[in-house]
PDB file of C-alpha atoms in Angstrom:
ATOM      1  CA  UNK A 192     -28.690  -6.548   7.801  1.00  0.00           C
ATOM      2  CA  UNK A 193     -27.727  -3.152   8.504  1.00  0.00           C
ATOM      3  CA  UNK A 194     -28.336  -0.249   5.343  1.00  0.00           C
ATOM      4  CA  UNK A 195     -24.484   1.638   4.422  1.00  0.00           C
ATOM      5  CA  UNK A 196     -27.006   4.448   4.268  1.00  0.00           C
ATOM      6  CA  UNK A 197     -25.825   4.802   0.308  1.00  0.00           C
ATOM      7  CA  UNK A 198     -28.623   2.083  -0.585  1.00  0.00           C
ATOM      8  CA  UNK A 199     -25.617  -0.648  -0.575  1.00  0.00           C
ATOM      9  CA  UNK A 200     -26.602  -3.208   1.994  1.00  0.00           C
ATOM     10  CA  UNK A 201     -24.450  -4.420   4.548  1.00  0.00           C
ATOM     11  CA  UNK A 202     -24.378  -7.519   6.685  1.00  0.00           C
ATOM     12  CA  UNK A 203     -23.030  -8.019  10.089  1.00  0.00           C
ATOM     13  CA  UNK A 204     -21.133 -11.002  10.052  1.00  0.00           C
ATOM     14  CA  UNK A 205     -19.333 -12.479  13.689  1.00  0.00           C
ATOM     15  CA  UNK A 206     -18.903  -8.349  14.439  1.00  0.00           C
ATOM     16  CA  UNK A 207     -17.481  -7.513  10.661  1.00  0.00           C
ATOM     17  CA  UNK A 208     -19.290  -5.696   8.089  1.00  0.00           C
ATOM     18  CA  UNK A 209     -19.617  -7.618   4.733  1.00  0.00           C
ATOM     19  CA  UNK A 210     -20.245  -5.766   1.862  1.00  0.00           C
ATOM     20  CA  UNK A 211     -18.747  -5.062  -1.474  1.00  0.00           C
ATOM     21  CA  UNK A 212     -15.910  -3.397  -0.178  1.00  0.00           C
ATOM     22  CA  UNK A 213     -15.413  -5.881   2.843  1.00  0.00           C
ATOM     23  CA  UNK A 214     -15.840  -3.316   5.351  1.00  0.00           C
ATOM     24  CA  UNK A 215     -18.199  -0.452   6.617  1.00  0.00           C
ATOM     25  CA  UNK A 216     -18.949   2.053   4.746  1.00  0.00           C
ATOM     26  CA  UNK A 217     -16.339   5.003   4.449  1.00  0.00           C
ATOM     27  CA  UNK A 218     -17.032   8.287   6.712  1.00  0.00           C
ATOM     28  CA  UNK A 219     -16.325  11.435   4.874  1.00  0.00           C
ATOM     29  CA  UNK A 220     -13.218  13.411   4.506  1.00  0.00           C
ATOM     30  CA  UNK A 221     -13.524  16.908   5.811  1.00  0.00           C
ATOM     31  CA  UNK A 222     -11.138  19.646   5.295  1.00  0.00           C
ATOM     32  CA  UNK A 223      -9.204  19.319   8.329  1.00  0.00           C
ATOM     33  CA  UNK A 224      -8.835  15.266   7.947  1.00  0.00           C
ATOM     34  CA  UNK A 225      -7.616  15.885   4.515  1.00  0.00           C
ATOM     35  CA  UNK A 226      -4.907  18.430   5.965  1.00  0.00           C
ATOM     36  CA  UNK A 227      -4.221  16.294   9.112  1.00  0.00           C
ATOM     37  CA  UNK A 228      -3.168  13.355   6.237  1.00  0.00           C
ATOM     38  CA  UNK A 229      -1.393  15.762   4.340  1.00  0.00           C
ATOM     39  CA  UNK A 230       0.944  16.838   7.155  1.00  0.00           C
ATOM     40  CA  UNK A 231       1.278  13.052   8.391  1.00  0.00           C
ATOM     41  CA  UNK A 232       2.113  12.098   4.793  1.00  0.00           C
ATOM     42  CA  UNK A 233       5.109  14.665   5.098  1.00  0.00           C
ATOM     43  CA  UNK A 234       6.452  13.943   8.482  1.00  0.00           C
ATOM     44  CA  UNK A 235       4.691  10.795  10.001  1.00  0.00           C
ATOM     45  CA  UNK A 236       6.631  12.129  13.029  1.00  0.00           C
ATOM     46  CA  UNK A 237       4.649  14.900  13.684  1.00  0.00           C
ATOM     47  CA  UNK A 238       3.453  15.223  17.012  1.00  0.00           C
ATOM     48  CA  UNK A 239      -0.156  15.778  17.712  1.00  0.00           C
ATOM     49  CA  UNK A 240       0.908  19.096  19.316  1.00  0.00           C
ATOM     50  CA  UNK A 241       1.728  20.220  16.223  1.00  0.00           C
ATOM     51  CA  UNK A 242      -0.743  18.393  13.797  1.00  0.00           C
ATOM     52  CA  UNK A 243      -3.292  20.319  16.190  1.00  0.00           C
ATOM     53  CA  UNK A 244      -1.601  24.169  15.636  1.00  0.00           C
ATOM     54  CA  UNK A 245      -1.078  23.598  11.782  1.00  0.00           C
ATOM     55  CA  UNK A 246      -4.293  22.694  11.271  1.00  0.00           C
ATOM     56  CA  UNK A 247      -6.263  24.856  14.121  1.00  0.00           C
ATOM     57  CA  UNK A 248      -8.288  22.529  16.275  1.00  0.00           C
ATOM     58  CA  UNK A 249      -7.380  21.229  19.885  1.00  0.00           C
ATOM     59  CA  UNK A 250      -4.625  18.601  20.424  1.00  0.00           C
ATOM     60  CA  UNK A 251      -7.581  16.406  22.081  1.00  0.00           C
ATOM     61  CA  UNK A 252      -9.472  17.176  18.842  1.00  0.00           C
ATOM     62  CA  UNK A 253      -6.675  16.149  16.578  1.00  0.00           C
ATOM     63  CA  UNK A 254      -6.031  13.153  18.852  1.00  0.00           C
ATOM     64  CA  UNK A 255      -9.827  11.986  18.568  1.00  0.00           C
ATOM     65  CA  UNK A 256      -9.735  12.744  14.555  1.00  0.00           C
ATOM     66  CA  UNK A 257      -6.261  10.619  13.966  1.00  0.00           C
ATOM     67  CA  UNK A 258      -7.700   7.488  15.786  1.00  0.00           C
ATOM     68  CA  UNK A 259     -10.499   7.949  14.435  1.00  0.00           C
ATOM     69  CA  UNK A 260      -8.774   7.801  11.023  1.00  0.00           C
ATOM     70  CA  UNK A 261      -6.751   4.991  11.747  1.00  0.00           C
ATOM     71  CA  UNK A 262      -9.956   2.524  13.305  1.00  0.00           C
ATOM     72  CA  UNK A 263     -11.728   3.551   9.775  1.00  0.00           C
ATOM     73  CA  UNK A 264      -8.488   1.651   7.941  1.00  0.00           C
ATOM     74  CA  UNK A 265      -7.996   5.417   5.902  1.00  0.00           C
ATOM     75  CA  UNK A 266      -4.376   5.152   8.185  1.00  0.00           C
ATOM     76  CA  UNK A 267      -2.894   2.247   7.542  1.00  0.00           C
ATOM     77  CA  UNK A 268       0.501   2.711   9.480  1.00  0.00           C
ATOM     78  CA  UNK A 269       3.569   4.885   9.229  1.00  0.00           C
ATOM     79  CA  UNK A 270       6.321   4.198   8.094  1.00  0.00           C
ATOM     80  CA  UNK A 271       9.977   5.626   7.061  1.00  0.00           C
ATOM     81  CA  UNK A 272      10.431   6.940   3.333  1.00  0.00           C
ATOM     82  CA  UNK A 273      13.610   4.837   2.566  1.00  0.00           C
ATOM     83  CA  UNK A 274      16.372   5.002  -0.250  1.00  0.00           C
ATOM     84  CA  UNK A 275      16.852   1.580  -1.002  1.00  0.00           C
ATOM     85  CA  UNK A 276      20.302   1.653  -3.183  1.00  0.00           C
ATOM     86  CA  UNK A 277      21.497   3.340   0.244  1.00  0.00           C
ATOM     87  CA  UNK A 278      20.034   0.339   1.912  1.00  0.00           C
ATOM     88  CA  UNK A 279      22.206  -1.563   0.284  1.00  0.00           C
ATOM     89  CA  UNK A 280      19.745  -2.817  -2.776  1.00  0.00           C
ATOM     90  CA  UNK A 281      20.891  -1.270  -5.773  1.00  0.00           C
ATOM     91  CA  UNK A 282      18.610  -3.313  -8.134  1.00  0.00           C
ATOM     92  CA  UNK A 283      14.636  -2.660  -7.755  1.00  0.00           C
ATOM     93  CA  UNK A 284      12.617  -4.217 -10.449  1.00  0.00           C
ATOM     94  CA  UNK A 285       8.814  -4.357 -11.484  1.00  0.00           C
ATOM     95  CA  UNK A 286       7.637  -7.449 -12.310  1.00  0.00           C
ATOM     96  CA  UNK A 287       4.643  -8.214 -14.024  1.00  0.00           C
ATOM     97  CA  UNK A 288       2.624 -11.535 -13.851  1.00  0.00           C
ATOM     98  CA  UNK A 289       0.417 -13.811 -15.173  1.00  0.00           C
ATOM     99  CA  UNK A 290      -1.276 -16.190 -13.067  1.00  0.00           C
ATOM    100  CA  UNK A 291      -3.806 -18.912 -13.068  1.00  0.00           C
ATOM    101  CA  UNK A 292      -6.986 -17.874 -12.695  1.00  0.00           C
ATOM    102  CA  UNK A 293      -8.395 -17.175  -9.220  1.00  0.00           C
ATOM    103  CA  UNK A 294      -5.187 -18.042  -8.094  1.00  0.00           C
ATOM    104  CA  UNK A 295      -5.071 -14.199  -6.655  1.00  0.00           C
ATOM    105  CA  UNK A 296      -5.044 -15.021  -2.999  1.00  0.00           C
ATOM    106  CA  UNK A 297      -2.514 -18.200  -3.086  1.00  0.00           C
ATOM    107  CA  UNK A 298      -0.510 -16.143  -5.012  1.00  0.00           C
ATOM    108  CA  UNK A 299      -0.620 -13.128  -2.759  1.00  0.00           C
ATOM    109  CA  UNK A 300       0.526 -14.991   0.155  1.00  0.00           C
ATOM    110  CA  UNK A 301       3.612 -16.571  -1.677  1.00  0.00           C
ATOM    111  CA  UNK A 302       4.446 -13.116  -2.570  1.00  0.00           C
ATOM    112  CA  UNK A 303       4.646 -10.856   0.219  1.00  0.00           C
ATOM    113  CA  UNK A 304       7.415 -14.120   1.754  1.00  0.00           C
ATOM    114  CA  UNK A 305       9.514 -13.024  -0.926  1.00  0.00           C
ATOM    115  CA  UNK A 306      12.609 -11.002  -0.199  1.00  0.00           C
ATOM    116  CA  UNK A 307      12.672  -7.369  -1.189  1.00  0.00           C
ATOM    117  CA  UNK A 308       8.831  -7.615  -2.127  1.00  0.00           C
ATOM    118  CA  UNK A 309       7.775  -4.120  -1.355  1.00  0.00           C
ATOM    119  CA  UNK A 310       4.241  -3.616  -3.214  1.00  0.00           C
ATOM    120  CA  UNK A 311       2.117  -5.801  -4.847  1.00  0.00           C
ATOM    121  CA  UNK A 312      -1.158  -5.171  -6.954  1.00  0.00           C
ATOM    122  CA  UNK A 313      -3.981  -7.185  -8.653  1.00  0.00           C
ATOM    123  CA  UNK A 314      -4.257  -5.421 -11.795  1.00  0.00           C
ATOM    124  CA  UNK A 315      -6.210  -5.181 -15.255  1.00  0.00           C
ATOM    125  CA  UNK A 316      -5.187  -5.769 -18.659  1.00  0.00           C
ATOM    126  CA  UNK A 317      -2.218  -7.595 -20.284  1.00  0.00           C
ATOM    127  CA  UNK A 318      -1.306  -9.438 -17.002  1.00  0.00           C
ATOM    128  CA  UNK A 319      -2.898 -10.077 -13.473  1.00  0.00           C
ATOM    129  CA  UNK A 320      -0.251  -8.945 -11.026  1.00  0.00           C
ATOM    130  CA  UNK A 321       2.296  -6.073 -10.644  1.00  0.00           C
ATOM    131  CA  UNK A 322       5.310  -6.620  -8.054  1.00  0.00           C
ATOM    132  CA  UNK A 323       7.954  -4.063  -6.823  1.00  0.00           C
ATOM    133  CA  UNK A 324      10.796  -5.421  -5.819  1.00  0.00           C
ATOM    134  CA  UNK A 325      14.446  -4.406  -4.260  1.00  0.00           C
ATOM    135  CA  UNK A 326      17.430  -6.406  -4.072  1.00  0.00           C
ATOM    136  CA  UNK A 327      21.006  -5.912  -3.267  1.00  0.00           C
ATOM    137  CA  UNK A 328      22.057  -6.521  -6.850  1.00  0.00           C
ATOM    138  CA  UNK A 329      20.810  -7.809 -10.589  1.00  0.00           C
ATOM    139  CA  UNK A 330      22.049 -11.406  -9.825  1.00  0.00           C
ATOM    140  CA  UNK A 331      19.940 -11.527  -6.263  1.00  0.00           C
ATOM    141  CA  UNK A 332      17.107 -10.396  -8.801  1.00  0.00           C
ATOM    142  CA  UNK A 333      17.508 -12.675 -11.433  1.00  0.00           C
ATOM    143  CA  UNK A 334      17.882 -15.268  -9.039  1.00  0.00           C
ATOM    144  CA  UNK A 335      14.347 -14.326  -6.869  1.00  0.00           C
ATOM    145  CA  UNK A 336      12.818 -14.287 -10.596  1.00  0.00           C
ATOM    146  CA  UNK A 337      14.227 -17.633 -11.961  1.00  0.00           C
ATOM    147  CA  UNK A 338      14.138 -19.762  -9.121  1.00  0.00           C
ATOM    148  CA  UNK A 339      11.439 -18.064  -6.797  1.00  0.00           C
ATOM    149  CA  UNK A 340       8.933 -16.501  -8.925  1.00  0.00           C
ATOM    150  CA  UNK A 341       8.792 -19.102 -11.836  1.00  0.00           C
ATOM    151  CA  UNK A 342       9.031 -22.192  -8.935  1.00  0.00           C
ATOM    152  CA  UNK A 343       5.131 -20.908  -8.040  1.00  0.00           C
ATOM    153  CA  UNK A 344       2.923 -23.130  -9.515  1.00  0.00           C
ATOM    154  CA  UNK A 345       0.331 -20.393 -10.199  1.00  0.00           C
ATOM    155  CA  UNK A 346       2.709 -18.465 -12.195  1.00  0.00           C
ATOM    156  CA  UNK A 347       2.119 -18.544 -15.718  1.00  0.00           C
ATOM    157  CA  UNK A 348       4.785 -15.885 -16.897  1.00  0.00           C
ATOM    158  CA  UNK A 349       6.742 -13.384 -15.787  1.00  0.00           C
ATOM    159  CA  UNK A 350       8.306  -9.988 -16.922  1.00  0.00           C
ATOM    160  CA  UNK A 351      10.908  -8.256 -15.124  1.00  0.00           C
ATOM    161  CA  UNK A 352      10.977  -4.549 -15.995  1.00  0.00           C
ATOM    162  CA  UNK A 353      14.371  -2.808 -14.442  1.00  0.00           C
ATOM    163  CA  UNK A 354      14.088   0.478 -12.606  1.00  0.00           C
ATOM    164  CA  UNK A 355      17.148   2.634 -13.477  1.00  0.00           C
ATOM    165  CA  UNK A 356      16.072   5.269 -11.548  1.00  0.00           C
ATOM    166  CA  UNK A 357      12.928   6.404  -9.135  1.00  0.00           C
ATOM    167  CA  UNK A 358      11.688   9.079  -7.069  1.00  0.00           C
ATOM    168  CA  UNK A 359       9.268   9.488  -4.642  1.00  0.00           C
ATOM    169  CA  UNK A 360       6.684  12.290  -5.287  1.00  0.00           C
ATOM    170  CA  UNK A 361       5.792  14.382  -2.679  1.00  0.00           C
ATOM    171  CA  UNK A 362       2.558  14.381  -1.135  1.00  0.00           C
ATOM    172  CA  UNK A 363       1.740  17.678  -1.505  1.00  0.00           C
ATOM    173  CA  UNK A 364       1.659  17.047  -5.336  1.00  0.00           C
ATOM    174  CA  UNK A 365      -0.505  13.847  -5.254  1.00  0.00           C
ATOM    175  CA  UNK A 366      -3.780  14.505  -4.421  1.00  0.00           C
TER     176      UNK A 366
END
């Protein structure tokens, strides 16, 4: 057993921590990681060059401080910001679920195989699980709700909310 230090215990499983959040304990955010996500959150393109001058530490420091980030899980990956109806899928959709109880994890997996699944949340309160979805058009939606959705065994209801019209916030105003 190893001690999280925050008087949560931690066990070493085959090289994992197991704990109550599945995995060590967080590190601290300083100033300069917060900044370092900030500008990676804006331009995941950003060399480390520059990451290093905007927020005044070394390139080898900024190296060492984005790897670090990313082995701690706070980086998950980067990615391109992308306007779906440009993509060619004009319909997006949230769709809420109910499913079977402790069903979660079956569930999940039959999920993210969808097409156009692009987010997908356990949630609280009138239903278990929120799904984002795109598609090229309202009749590829219907048709991944009708036939794909309600053909999961799991899936007690659904409720397909339409998005007329999103936008992404910037990071700089989402703290």
């Amino acid at each position: 057993m190893a001690d999280g230090g925050d008087s949560t215990v931690y066990e070493v499983v085959n090289g994992s921590f197991i704990g109550a959040d599945q995995g060590p304990p967080p590190r601290p955010l300083d100033a300069i990681d917060r900044d370092i996500l900030r500008i990676l959150q804006t331009d995941g393109r950003a060399s480390i060059r520059s990451v290093a001058e905007r927020v005044h530490v070394s390139r080898a420091n900024a190296y060492a401080r984005i790897n670090r980030l990313i082995d701690d899980g706070v980086i998950r990956g980067f990615s391109a910001r992308v306007n779906h109806e440009r993509a060619g899928h004009g319909a997006s959709a949230y769709i809420t679920l109910k499913i079977v109880q402790n069903s979660w994890r079956t569930v999940r997996e039959q999920l993210q195989a969808l097409p156009g699944a692009a987010h997908i949340a356990l949630v609280s309160g009138d239903f278990d699980v929120l799904l984002l979805v795109h598609t090229p058009d309202n009749r590829t939606l219907r048709e991944l709700v009708l036939t794909k959705l309600q053909s999961i065994p799991e899936v007690l209801s659904t409720r397909t909310l339409l998005v007329f019209e999103e936008t992404d916030l910037d990071p700089d105003h989402t703290s």
